[in-house]
Coordinates of C-alpha atoms and ligand atoms in Angstrom, one line a residue:
X1 CA 20.1 61.0 28.1
X2 CA 21.6 57.8 26.5
X3 CA 19.7 54.7 26.5
X4 CA 20.7 51.7 25.8
X5 CA 17.5 49.4 23.9
X6 CA 17.4 45.6 25.7
X7 CA 14.4 43.4 23.2
X8 CA 14.2 39.8 24.9
X9 CA 11.6 36.4 24.4
X10 CA 12.9 33.3 25.5
X11 CA 12.5 30.4 22.7
X12 CA 11.3 28.6 25.2
X13 CA 8.2 31.1 25.8
X14 CA 5.3 29.8 23.5
X15 CA 3.4 33.1 25.0
X16 CA 1.7 34.5 22.4
X17 CA 0.7 38.4 24.2
X18 CA 4.5 38.7 24.4
X19 CA 6.4 40.0 20.8
X20 CA 9.0 38.2 19.0
X21 CA 12.6 40.0 19.7
X22 CA 12.2 41.5 16.1
X23 CA 9.1 42.6 16.9
X24 CA 10.4 44.3 20.2
X25 CA 13.0 46.0 18.5
X26 CA 10.4 47.8 15.6
X27 CA 8.3 48.6 18.7
X28 CA 10.7 50.2 21.0
X29 CA 13.1 52.1 18.0
X30 CA 9.5 53.9 16.8
X31 CA 8.8 54.4 20.6
X32 CA 12.3 56.0 20.2
X33 CA 12.1 57.8 17.5
X34 CA 8.2 59.9 19.1
X35 CA 9.8 60.4 21.9
X36 CA 12.9 61.5 21.2
X37 CA 15.5 58.5 22.8
X38 CA 19.1 58.5 22.2
X39 CA 20.3 55.2 21.7
X40 CA 23.7 54.0 21.9
X41 CA 23.5 50.8 21.7
X42 CA 20.9 47.5 21.8
X43 CA 20.7 44.6 23.2
X44 CA 18.6 41.6 22.3
X45 CA 18.7 38.2 23.9
X46 CA 16.9 35.1 23.3
X47 CA 17.6 33.4 26.9
X48 CA 15.2 32.9 29.8
X49 CA 14.6 36.0 32.7
X50 CA 13.8 33.0 35.1
X51 CA 17.4 32.3 35.9
X52 CA 20.4 34.6 35.9
X53 CA 23.5 34.6 33.9
X54 CA 22.2 36.3 31.2
X55 CA 25.3 37.3 28.9
X56 CA 23.9 41.0 26.4
X57 CA 22.4 41.7 30.3
X58 CA 25.9 42.2 31.8
X59 CA 26.9 43.5 29.1
X60 CA 24.9 45.7 29.2
X61 CA 25.0 46.8 32.9
X62 CA 28.4 46.5 32.1
X63 CA 27.8 49.8 29.7
X64 CA 26.6 51.6 32.0
X65 CA 28.6 51.2 34.5
X66 CA 31.4 52.1 32.6
X67 CA 29.2 55.5 31.9
X68 CA 29.0 54.7 28.4
X69 CA 25.0 54.6 28.8
X70 CA 22.5 56.2 31.8
X71 CA 18.7 55.0 30.6
X72 CA 16.9 50.9 29.5
X73 CA 14.5 50.7 27.1
X74 CA 12.3 48.0 26.9
X75 CA 9.1 47.1 26.3
X76 CA 7.9 45.3 29.1
X77 CA 10.1 44.9 33.3
X78 CA 9.7 41.8 32.8
X79 CA 11.9 41.9 29.6
X80 CA 14.1 42.7 31.4
X81 CA 14.1 40.8 35.2
X82 CA 12.3 37.7 36.1
X83 CA 14.0 36.1 38.7
X84 CA 15.0 38.7 42.0
X85 CA 19.2 39.4 42.0
X86 CA 18.4 40.8 37.8
X87 CA 15.5 42.4 39.6
X88 CA 17.4 43.5 42.5
X89 CA 20.4 44.1 40.0
X90 CA 18.5 46.8 38.1
X91 CA 16.9 48.7 40.9
X92 CA 20.7 49.1 43.1
X93 CA 21.9 51.0 39.5
X94 CA 19.1 53.0 39.9
X95 CA 19.8 53.6 44.2
X96 CA 22.9 54.2 43.2
X97 CA 22.0 57.1 40.0
X98 CA 23.7 54.7 36.6
X99 CA 20.0 54.3 35.7
X100 CA 18.6 57.3 35.4
X101 CA 15.9 56.9 33.4
X102 CA 13.5 53.1 32.4
X103 CA 11.5 53.6 29.9
X104 CA 9.0 50.9 28.5
X105 CA 5.8 51.6 25.7
X106 CA 3.7 49.1 27.8
X107 CA 5.0 50.6 31.9
X108 CA 5.0 53.7 32.9
X109 CA 8.3 54.5 35.3
X110 CA 10.1 57.7 37.5
X111 CA 13.0 57.4 39.5
X112 CA 11.2 58.3 41.8
X113 CA 11.1 56.2 45.9
X114 CA 6.8 56.0 44.9
X115 CA 8.7 54.7 41.1
X116 CA 11.4 52.3 42.4
X117 CA 8.3 50.8 44.9
X118 CA 6.6 50.7 41.4
X119 CA 9.0 48.8 39.4
X120 CA 10.4 46.1 42.5
X121 CA 6.4 44.9 42.9
X122 CA 6.5 44.7 38.8
X123 CA 10.1 42.6 38.9
X124 CA 8.2 40.8 41.7
X125 CA 5.0 40.6 39.6
X126 CA 7.4 38.4 37.4
X127 CA 9.0 36.4 39.9
X128 CA 5.8 35.3 41.7
X129 CA 4.4 35.4 37.7
X130 CA 7.0 32.2 37.2
X131 CA 7.0 31.1 40.5
X132 CA 2.8 30.7 40.8
X133 CA 2.9 29.2 37.5
X134 CA 5.7 26.6 38.2
X135 CA 4.0 26.0 41.3
X136 CA 0.8 25.6 40.5
X137 CA 1.4 23.6 37.9
X138 CA 3.4 21.0 39.4
X139 CA 0.7 21.3 41.7
X140 CA -2.6 20.6 39.7
X141 CA -1.0 18.1 38.1
X142 CA -0.1 16.2 41.4
X143 CA -3.3 16.6 42.8
X144 CA -5.2 15.4 40.2
X145 CA -2.9 11.8 39.7
X146 CA -3.7 11.8 43.4
X147 CA -7.5 11.8 42.4
X148 CA -6.8 10.0 39.0
X149 CA -7.2 12.3 36.2
X150 CA -5.3 11.8 33.3
X151 CA -3.2 16.0 33.9
X152 CA -2.1 16.1 30.3
X153 CA -3.3 15.5 26.8
X154 CA -5.7 12.9 26.7
X155 CA -4.3 9.5 24.7
X156 CA -5.8 9.2 21.3
X157 CA -9.6 7.8 22.0
X158 CA -10.0 9.8 24.9
X159 CA -10.3 14.1 24.7
X160 CA -9.3 16.4 27.4
X161 CA -12.8 17.5 28.4
X162 CA -12.7 21.4 29.3
X163 CA -15.9 21.7 31.3
X164 CA -15.1 18.5 33.8
X165 CA -11.0 18.9 33.2
X166 CA -11.5 15.3 32.7
X167 CA -10.6 12.7 30.7
X168 CA -14.3 11.1 28.2
X169 CA -13.7 8.8 25.8
X170 CA -14.1 10.2 22.0
X171 CA -16.8 7.4 20.5
X172 CA -15.8 8.4 16.8
X173 CA -11.8 6.6 17.2
X174 CA -13.0 4.9 20.3
X175 CA -14.1 1.5 17.4
X176 CA -10.1 2.1 15.8
X177 CA -8.0 2.4 18.2
X178 CA -9.7 -1.1 20.2
X179 CA -9.3 -2.4 16.2
X180 CA -5.6 -1.8 16.1
X181 CA -5.5 -3.8 19.9
X182 CA -6.6 -6.5 18.7
X183 CA -5.1 -6.8 15.0
X184 CA -1.8 -6.6 17.1
X185 CA -3.2 -9.1 19.2
X186 CA -3.1 -11.8 15.9
X187 CA 0.1 -11.6 15.8
X188 CA -0.1 -11.4 11.7
X189 CA 0.9 -8.1 11.7
X190 CA 4.2 -5.6 12.4
X191 CA 3.7 -2.0 13.5
X192 CA 4.5 0.1 9.6
X193 CA 0.7 -2.3 9.0
X194 CA -0.9 -1.1 11.5
X195 CA 0.0 2.5 10.8
X196 CA -0.3 2.2 7.4
X197 CA -3.6 0.7 8.4
X198 CA -4.7 4.2 10.4
X199 CA -4.3 5.9 7.6
X200 CA -6.2 3.3 5.3
X201 CA -8.9 3.8 8.5
X202 CA -8.2 7.8 8.2
X203 CA -7.7 7.5 12.4
X204 CA -5.9 10.6 12.3
X205 CA -3.8 11.9 16.0
X206 CA -6.1 14.5 18.2
X207 CA -4.0 17.4 16.9
X208 CA -4.5 15.9 13.3
X209 CA -1.8 14.5 12.6
X210 CA -1.1 10.4 10.7
X211 CA -0.2 7.8 13.3
X212 CA 3.1 7.1 13.2
X213 CA 5.1 3.8 13.6
X214 CA 5.8 5.2 16.8
X215 CA 3.1 6.2 17.7
X216 CA 1.4 3.0 17.4
X217 CA 4.2 1.1 19.2
X218 CA 3.6 3.7 22.1
X219 CA -0.1 3.8 22.1
X220 CA -0.5 -0.3 22.1
X221 CA 2.1 -0.2 25.8
X222 CA 0.1 2.5 26.5
X223 CA -1.6 0.8 30.3
X224 CA -3.9 4.0 30.3
X225 CA -6.6 1.6 27.8
X226 CA -6.8 -0.9 30.1
X227 CA -8.2 2.1 33.1
X228 CA -4.7 3.3 34.7
X229 CA -1.8 5.8 34.4
X230 CA 1.2 6.2 34.2
X231 CA 2.8 9.3 35.2
X232 CA 6.3 9.8 36.1
X233 CA 7.3 6.6 35.9
X234 CA 4.9 5.6 38.2
X235 CA 1.8 3.5 37.4
X236 CA -1.5 5.3 39.0
X237 CA -5.0 3.9 38.9
X238 CA -7.2 6.2 37.6
X239 CA -11.0 6.7 36.9
X240 CA -11.2 7.6 33.6
X241 CA -13.3 4.5 31.0
X242 CA -10.6 1.7 29.8
X243 CA -11.1 0.7 26.4
X244 CA -9.9 -2.6 26.2
X245 CA -9.5 -5.6 28.6
X246 CA -6.7 -6.0 30.8
X247 CA -6.4 -9.2 28.8
X248 CA -6.2 -8.2 25.1
X249 CA -4.0 -5.8 26.6
X250 CA -1.2 -8.5 27.6
X251 CA -1.6 -10.1 24.8
X252 CA -0.4 -7.2 22.9
X253 CA 2.3 -7.3 25.0
X254 CA 3.2 -10.9 24.2
X255 CA 2.9 -10.1 20.7
X256 CA 5.5 -6.9 21.2
X257 CA 8.1 -8.5 22.8
X258 CA 8.2 -11.8 20.5
X259 CA 8.1 -9.8 17.4
X260 CA 11.0 -7.7 19.5
X261 CA 12.9 -11.0 19.1
X262 CA 15.1 -11.3 16.2
X263 CA 13.4 -12.8 13.6
X264 CA 14.4 -16.0 12.0
X265 CA 14.8 -15.6 7.9
X266 CA 10.9 -15.0 7.5
X267 CA 9.5 -18.1 5.3
X268 CA 7.8 -15.2 2.5
X269 CA 5.2 -16.6 0.0
X270 CA 6.3 -15.1 -2.9
X271 CA 4.1 -14.6 -6.2
X272 CA 4.6 -16.3 -9.1
X273 CA 6.9 -18.7 -8.2
X274 CA 7.5 -22.8 -9.5
X275 CA 6.7 -20.5 -13.1
X276 CA 9.0 -19.7 -14.5
X277 CA 12.3 -20.8 -15.4
X278 CA 15.9 -19.0 -15.4
X279 CA 16.8 -19.6 -19.3
X280 CA 20.2 -21.3 -17.7
X281 CA 17.2 -24.1 -17.0
X282 CA 17.8 -23.6 -13.3
X283 CA 14.7 -21.8 -11.4
X284 CA 13.4 -18.1 -10.3
X285 CA 13.7 -17.0 -6.2
X286 CA 12.1 -14.5 -5.2
X287 CA 13.7 -12.0 -2.5
X288 CA 12.7 -8.9 -0.6
X289 CA 15.2 -6.1 -0.1
X290 CA 15.1 -3.0 1.2
X291 CA 16.4 0.0 -0.1
X292 CA 18.5 3.0 2.1
X293 CA 14.9 4.9 1.8
X294 CA 13.4 1.9 4.1
X295 CA 11.0 0.2 1.0
X296 CA 10.7 -3.2 0.3
X297 CA 10.6 -4.6 -3.1
X298 CA 10.5 -7.5 -4.0
X299 CA 13.0 -9.2 -7.1
X300 CA 13.5 -11.8 -9.2
X301 CA 16.2 -13.8 -9.8
X302 CA 18.0 -16.6 -11.2
X303 CA 18.5 -19.1 -8.6
X304 CA 22.0 -19.7 -9.8
X305 CA 24.7 -17.3 -7.9
X306 CA 27.5 -19.3 -9.7
X307 CA 28.3 -20.6 -12.6
X308 CA 27.4 -19.9 -16.6
X309 CA 24.2 -18.5 -15.5
X310 CA 24.5 -14.8 -17.9
X311 CA 21.2 -13.1 -16.0
X312 CA 23.0 -10.5 -13.5
X313 CA 19.5 -8.8 -14.2
X314 CA 17.1 -8.4 -11.2
X315 CA 13.7 -8.3 -12.2
X316 CA 11.3 -5.9 -9.3
X317 CA 7.6 -7.4 -9.3
X318 CA 6.6 -4.4 -10.5
X319 CA 8.3 -5.1 -13.4
X320 CA 7.0 -8.9 -13.9
X321 CA 2.9 -8.7 -12.4
X322 CA 1.5 -5.5 -16.0
X323 CA 3.3 -8.9 -18.2
X324 CA 2.3 -11.1 -16.8
X325 CA -1.2 -9.6 -16.7
X326 CA -0.8 -8.8 -20.2
X327 CA -0.9 -12.3 -21.1
X328 CA -3.6 -13.1 -19.9
X329 CA -5.2 -10.4 -21.2
X330 CA -4.2 -11.5 -24.9
X331 CA -5.8 -14.5 -23.6
X332 CA -8.8 -13.5 -21.9
X333 CA -11.9 -14.0 -23.0
X334 CA -14.5 -11.4 -21.3
X335 CA -18.0 -13.2 -19.5
X336 CA -20.6 -11.5 -22.6
X337 CA -18.2 -12.9 -24.8
X338 CA -18.1 -15.6 -23.1
X339 CA -21.6 -16.9 -23.0
X340 CA -21.7 -16.0 -27.0
X341 CA -19.1 -18.1 -27.7
X342 CA -20.8 -21.2 -25.6
X343 CA -24.0 -20.7 -27.4
X344 CA -22.4 -20.6 -30.8
X345 CA -20.4 -23.8 -29.6
X346 CA -23.7 -25.9 -29.0
X347 CA -25.7 -24.1 -32.0
X348 CA -22.4 -25.8 -33.5
X349 CA -23.2 -29.1 -32.1
X350 CA -26.7 -29.7 -33.8
X351 CA -25.3 -28.9 -37.1
X352 CA -22.1 -30.4 -36.7
X353 CA -24.9 -33.4 -35.2
X354 CA -26.7 -33.4 -38.2
X355 CA -23.4 -33.5 -40.4
X356 CA -22.2 -36.2 -38.4
X357 CA -25.3 -38.0 -40.0
X358 CA -25.4 -36.8 -43.5
X359 CA -21.9 -38.4 -43.3
X360 CA -22.7 -41.9 -41.2
X361 CA -25.1 -41.6 -44.1
X362 CA -23.0 -41.3 -47.0
X363 CA -20.7 -43.5 -45.5
X364 CA -22.5 -46.2 -44.7
X365 CA -23.7 -46.0 -48.9
X366 CA -20.1 -46.0 -49.7
X367 CA -20.0 -49.6 -47.1
X368 CA -22.6 -50.7 -49.2
X369 CA -21.0 -50.5 -52.2
X370 CA -17.8 -51.9 -51.6
X371 CA -19.9 -54.5 -50.1
X372 CA -21.8 -55.0 -53.3
X373 CA -18.4 -54.9 -55.0
X374 CA -16.6 -58.3 -53.8
X375 CA -19.5 -59.8 -54.3
X376 CA -19.4 -59.3 -57.7
X377 CA -16.1 -60.2 -57.5
X378 CA -16.6 -63.3 -56.2
X379 CA -19.4 -64.4 -59.3
X380 CA -16.9 -63.1 -61.8
X381 CA -13.9 -65.2 -59.8
X382 CA -16.9 -67.9 -59.8
X383 CA -17.8 -67.9 -63.1
X384 CA -13.9 -68.0 -63.7
X385 CA -13.6 -64.8 -66.3
X386 CA -10.8 -63.3 -63.4
X387 CA -7.6 -65.5 -62.2
X388 CA -7.6 -66.0 -58.4
X389 CA -4.7 -63.0 -58.2
X390 CA -6.2 -61.2 -59.9
X391 CA -9.4 -62.1 -57.9
X392 CA -7.1 -61.6 -54.5
X393 CA -5.4 -58.8 -55.2
X394 CA -9.3 -56.7 -56.3
X395 CA -10.5 -58.7 -52.7
X396 CA -7.7 -57.4 -51.1
X397 CA -7.7 -54.0 -51.8
X398 CA -12.1 -53.9 -51.6
X399 CA -11.5 -55.2 -48.4
X400 CA -9.0 -52.4 -47.1
X401 CA -11.7 -49.9 -48.0
X402 CA -14.2 -51.4 -45.9
X403 CA -12.2 -51.5 -42.8
X404 CA -11.3 -48.3 -43.5
X405 CA -15.1 -46.8 -44.2
X406 CA -16.4 -49.3 -41.1
X407 CA -13.9 -47.0 -38.4
X408 CA -15.1 -43.9 -40.1
X409 CA -18.2 -44.4 -39.0
X410 CA -17.7 -45.7 -36.0
X411 CA -15.7 -42.7 -34.7
X412 CA -18.6 -40.6 -36.3
X413 CA -20.9 -41.8 -34.2
X414 CA -18.9 -43.7 -31.3
X415 CA -16.6 -40.0 -30.9
X416 CA -17.9 -37.7 -33.4
X417 CA -18.7 -35.0 -31.4
X418 CA -16.6 -35.2 -28.8
X419 CA -13.8 -32.0 -29.7
X420 CA -17.1 -30.1 -28.4
X421 CA -15.6 -31.0 -24.8
X422 CA -12.0 -29.6 -24.8
X423 CA -13.2 -26.5 -26.9
X424 CA -15.6 -25.3 -24.3
X425 CA -13.3 -26.0 -21.7
X426 CA -10.2 -23.9 -23.7
X427 CA -12.7 -21.0 -24.0
X428 CA -13.9 -21.4 -20.2
X429 CA -10.1 -21.1 -19.3
X430 CA -10.3 -17.9 -21.8
X431 CA -12.6 -16.8 -19.3
X432 CA -10.9 -17.7 -16.7
X433 CA -8.1 -15.4 -17.2
X434 CA -10.6 -12.4 -17.7
X435 CA -11.7 -12.9 -14.3
X436 CA -8.5 -13.9 -13.5
X437 CA -7.6 -10.2 -14.5
X438 CA -10.2 -9.1 -12.2
X439 CA -9.4 -11.0 -8.7
X440 CA -6.0 -10.5 -9.3
X441 CA -5.2 -13.0 -6.9
X442 CA -1.7 -14.3 -7.9
X443 CA -1.5 -17.6 -6.5
X444 CA -4.6 -18.6 -9.4
X445 CA -3.0 -16.7 -11.9
X446 CA 0.2 -19.0 -11.4
X447 CA -1.6 -21.8 -11.3
X448 CA -3.6 -21.1 -14.3
X449 CA -0.1 -20.2 -16.1
X450 CA 1.1 -23.3 -15.1
X451 CA -1.9 -25.4 -16.8
X452 CA -2.3 -23.4 -19.5
X453 CA 1.8 -22.7 -20.5
X454 CA 5.0 -25.0 -21.1
X455 CA 7.7 -23.1 -21.3
X456 CA 7.7 -20.1 -19.0
X457 CA 11.6 -18.5 -19.1
X458 CA 12.9 -14.9 -17.4
X459 CA 14.3 -14.1 -19.4
X460 CA 16.7 -9.9 -20.2
X461 CA 14.5 -9.2 -17.4
X462 CA 11.1 -10.2 -19.9
X463 CA 8.7 -12.8 -19.0
X464 CA 9.0 -15.4 -22.5
X465 CA 5.9 -17.4 -22.5
X466 CA 5.4 -20.2 -24.7
X467 CA 1.8 -21.5 -23.9
X468 CA 0.0 -24.5 -25.4
X469 CA -1.3 -23.9 -29.0
X470 CA -4.3 -22.4 -28.8
X471 CA -3.7 -19.9 -26.1
X472 CA -0.3 -19.0 -28.2
X473 CA -2.6 -18.9 -30.5
X474 CA -4.9 -16.9 -28.7
X475 CA -1.9 -15.1 -27.7
X476 CA -0.9 -14.2 -31.2
X477 CA -3.6 -12.0 -33.2
X478 CA -1.9 -9.4 -30.0
X479 CA -4.5 -7.7 -28.2
X480 CA -7.7 -8.4 -25.8
X481 CA -9.3 -11.2 -27.3
X482 CA -12.8 -8.9 -26.7
X483 CA -11.6 -6.3 -28.4
X484 CA -11.6 -8.2 -32.3
X485 CA -13.6 -10.8 -31.0
X486 CA -16.9 -10.5 -32.7
X487 CA -17.2 -14.6 -32.5
X488 CA -15.0 -17.0 -31.0
X489 CA -10.9 -17.0 -30.9
X490 CA -11.1 -18.9 -34.2
X491 CA -13.6 -17.0 -35.9
X492 CA -11.8 -14.3 -34.9
X493 CA -10.1 -15.0 -38.7
X494 CA -13.0 -16.7 -39.5
X495 CA -13.1 -14.2 -42.8
X496 CA -9.7 -15.1 -44.0
X497 CA -9.1 -18.0 -46.5
X498 CA -6.3 -19.5 -44.4
X499 CA -8.5 -21.7 -41.9
X500 CA -5.5 -21.5 -40.2
X501 CA -6.8 -20.0 -37.0
X502 CA -8.4 -23.0 -36.7
X503 CA -6.4 -25.7 -37.5
X504 CA -3.9 -25.7 -34.8
X505 CA -6.9 -26.4 -32.3
X506 CA -7.3 -29.0 -33.8
X507 CA -3.1 -30.2 -33.3
X508 CA -4.4 -30.3 -29.1
X509 CA -6.2 -33.3 -29.7
X510 CA -5.8 -34.0 -33.6
X511 CA -9.8 -36.4 -33.0
X512 CA -11.6 -33.7 -30.9
X513 CA -10.6 -31.0 -33.1
X514 CA -11.1 -32.1 -36.1
X515 CA -14.7 -31.7 -36.7
X516 CA -15.1 -28.0 -35.5
X517 CA -12.7 -27.3 -38.8
X518 CA -14.4 -29.0 -40.8
X519 CA -17.8 -28.0 -39.8
X520 CA -15.8 -24.0 -39.7
X521 CA -15.0 -24.4 -42.6
X522 CA -17.6 -25.7 -44.5
X523 CA -19.7 -23.1 -42.3
X524 CA -17.7 -20.0 -44.2
X525 CA -17.7 -21.4 -47.4
X526 CA -21.7 -21.2 -47.0
X527 CA -21.7 -17.6 -45.9
Ligands
ZN601 ZN1 19.8 -18.2 -14.6

């Protein structure tokens, strides 16, 4: 007897009971070897047997009809037929004697009247199985829908209760699902941002997947959450517990409609605008670009689109921000260092007060001396020892000295300590830089940099910053101030003799900072 091996598994069959085509062939070959069956042809088909019209099945029958084979080897009768037409064909072939043997590892068949009867039942069972399954499923679903029970997989925030076969609330996910509606209703978030939020909140689908943008869109439109259900494009009342109010749902639909409309050019609030200029002296602007991969980038560029501007480069926000941070790092002073510096300043203040007292005292002594000289000069003149011209010239010199001394005394007495406030402010602003680095508040960074900077140029993708002198000085130290800063900024290089670190500070307010410089120089010479 010559057998044809026939294996079939439909791609839509997810029944794990049914072996894959490869596994069927393997099992059948093993079975054939054991039973010593001669295989003359082998057919495999990835088609359903629910409908007639399988090509390989037809080819097989044609071979048998032409007498090339007279037996079929298959895994189970249901592999051969699951519809009455194909099942009938097989039985008719058996009746005509064209098929002499049918072998199934899972089903015993003999071409006897009893065997044929059994085979008919087997094919019939398959058909009945398919029919009843289809019927049961649709009837069951319709019945469920009529009863107000969702007949399918529960949406996010619910689960299918296997005991009651109803839909229950998933209390763990409910607050997050509600929050999705609330967030979206504010109009401040788009679908992508909501999907990102879900990821951050570790909210997963019932199958354990990330919530996609499409999923968010679907969820926001699902009437299920207000206690209804849409089955076959028809809205039904449902018995499950609603999660949100109709009012919130309606608001969300409104926002969806609004956002669905073609967007007007959105006014972005880019960071660091108004701070930088192009070397061509035009302002720097920013714009958002979406790459083909869907990612968004912010670019900074010159506002001048035509003309003599040489700057063709676009600087990405991700490249600009580290540069700004790096500069802030250079002029930053940590809080505990700031306290130290301010304490030192207070000490300086006391010392300077003492110093000022002594200086004023000395100046006053000098002033007295000049007044004494002036008196003497008058005496000498009156004794006619000197001429009127000599008297006038000497007097003028002494009077000028007197005026200068009086001015100095007034300075020391009135504003001798005025350097303290600018110095304190300066130190506090260095601390603000450190705090900004921590808070990452870009708007405040912009304000801070505008306040301390005189010029900020974006050239060749580099931020060139020309801060006011003391900051320049701090930044020039190259690196975080607090690292090498055991003492205040202008103490940093206090060990050097140049005193260069002090002089520029004095330039901020020449009248104010000078005493600090002298006080420090004195301090250095005494230590
Ligand atoms: Zn330019």
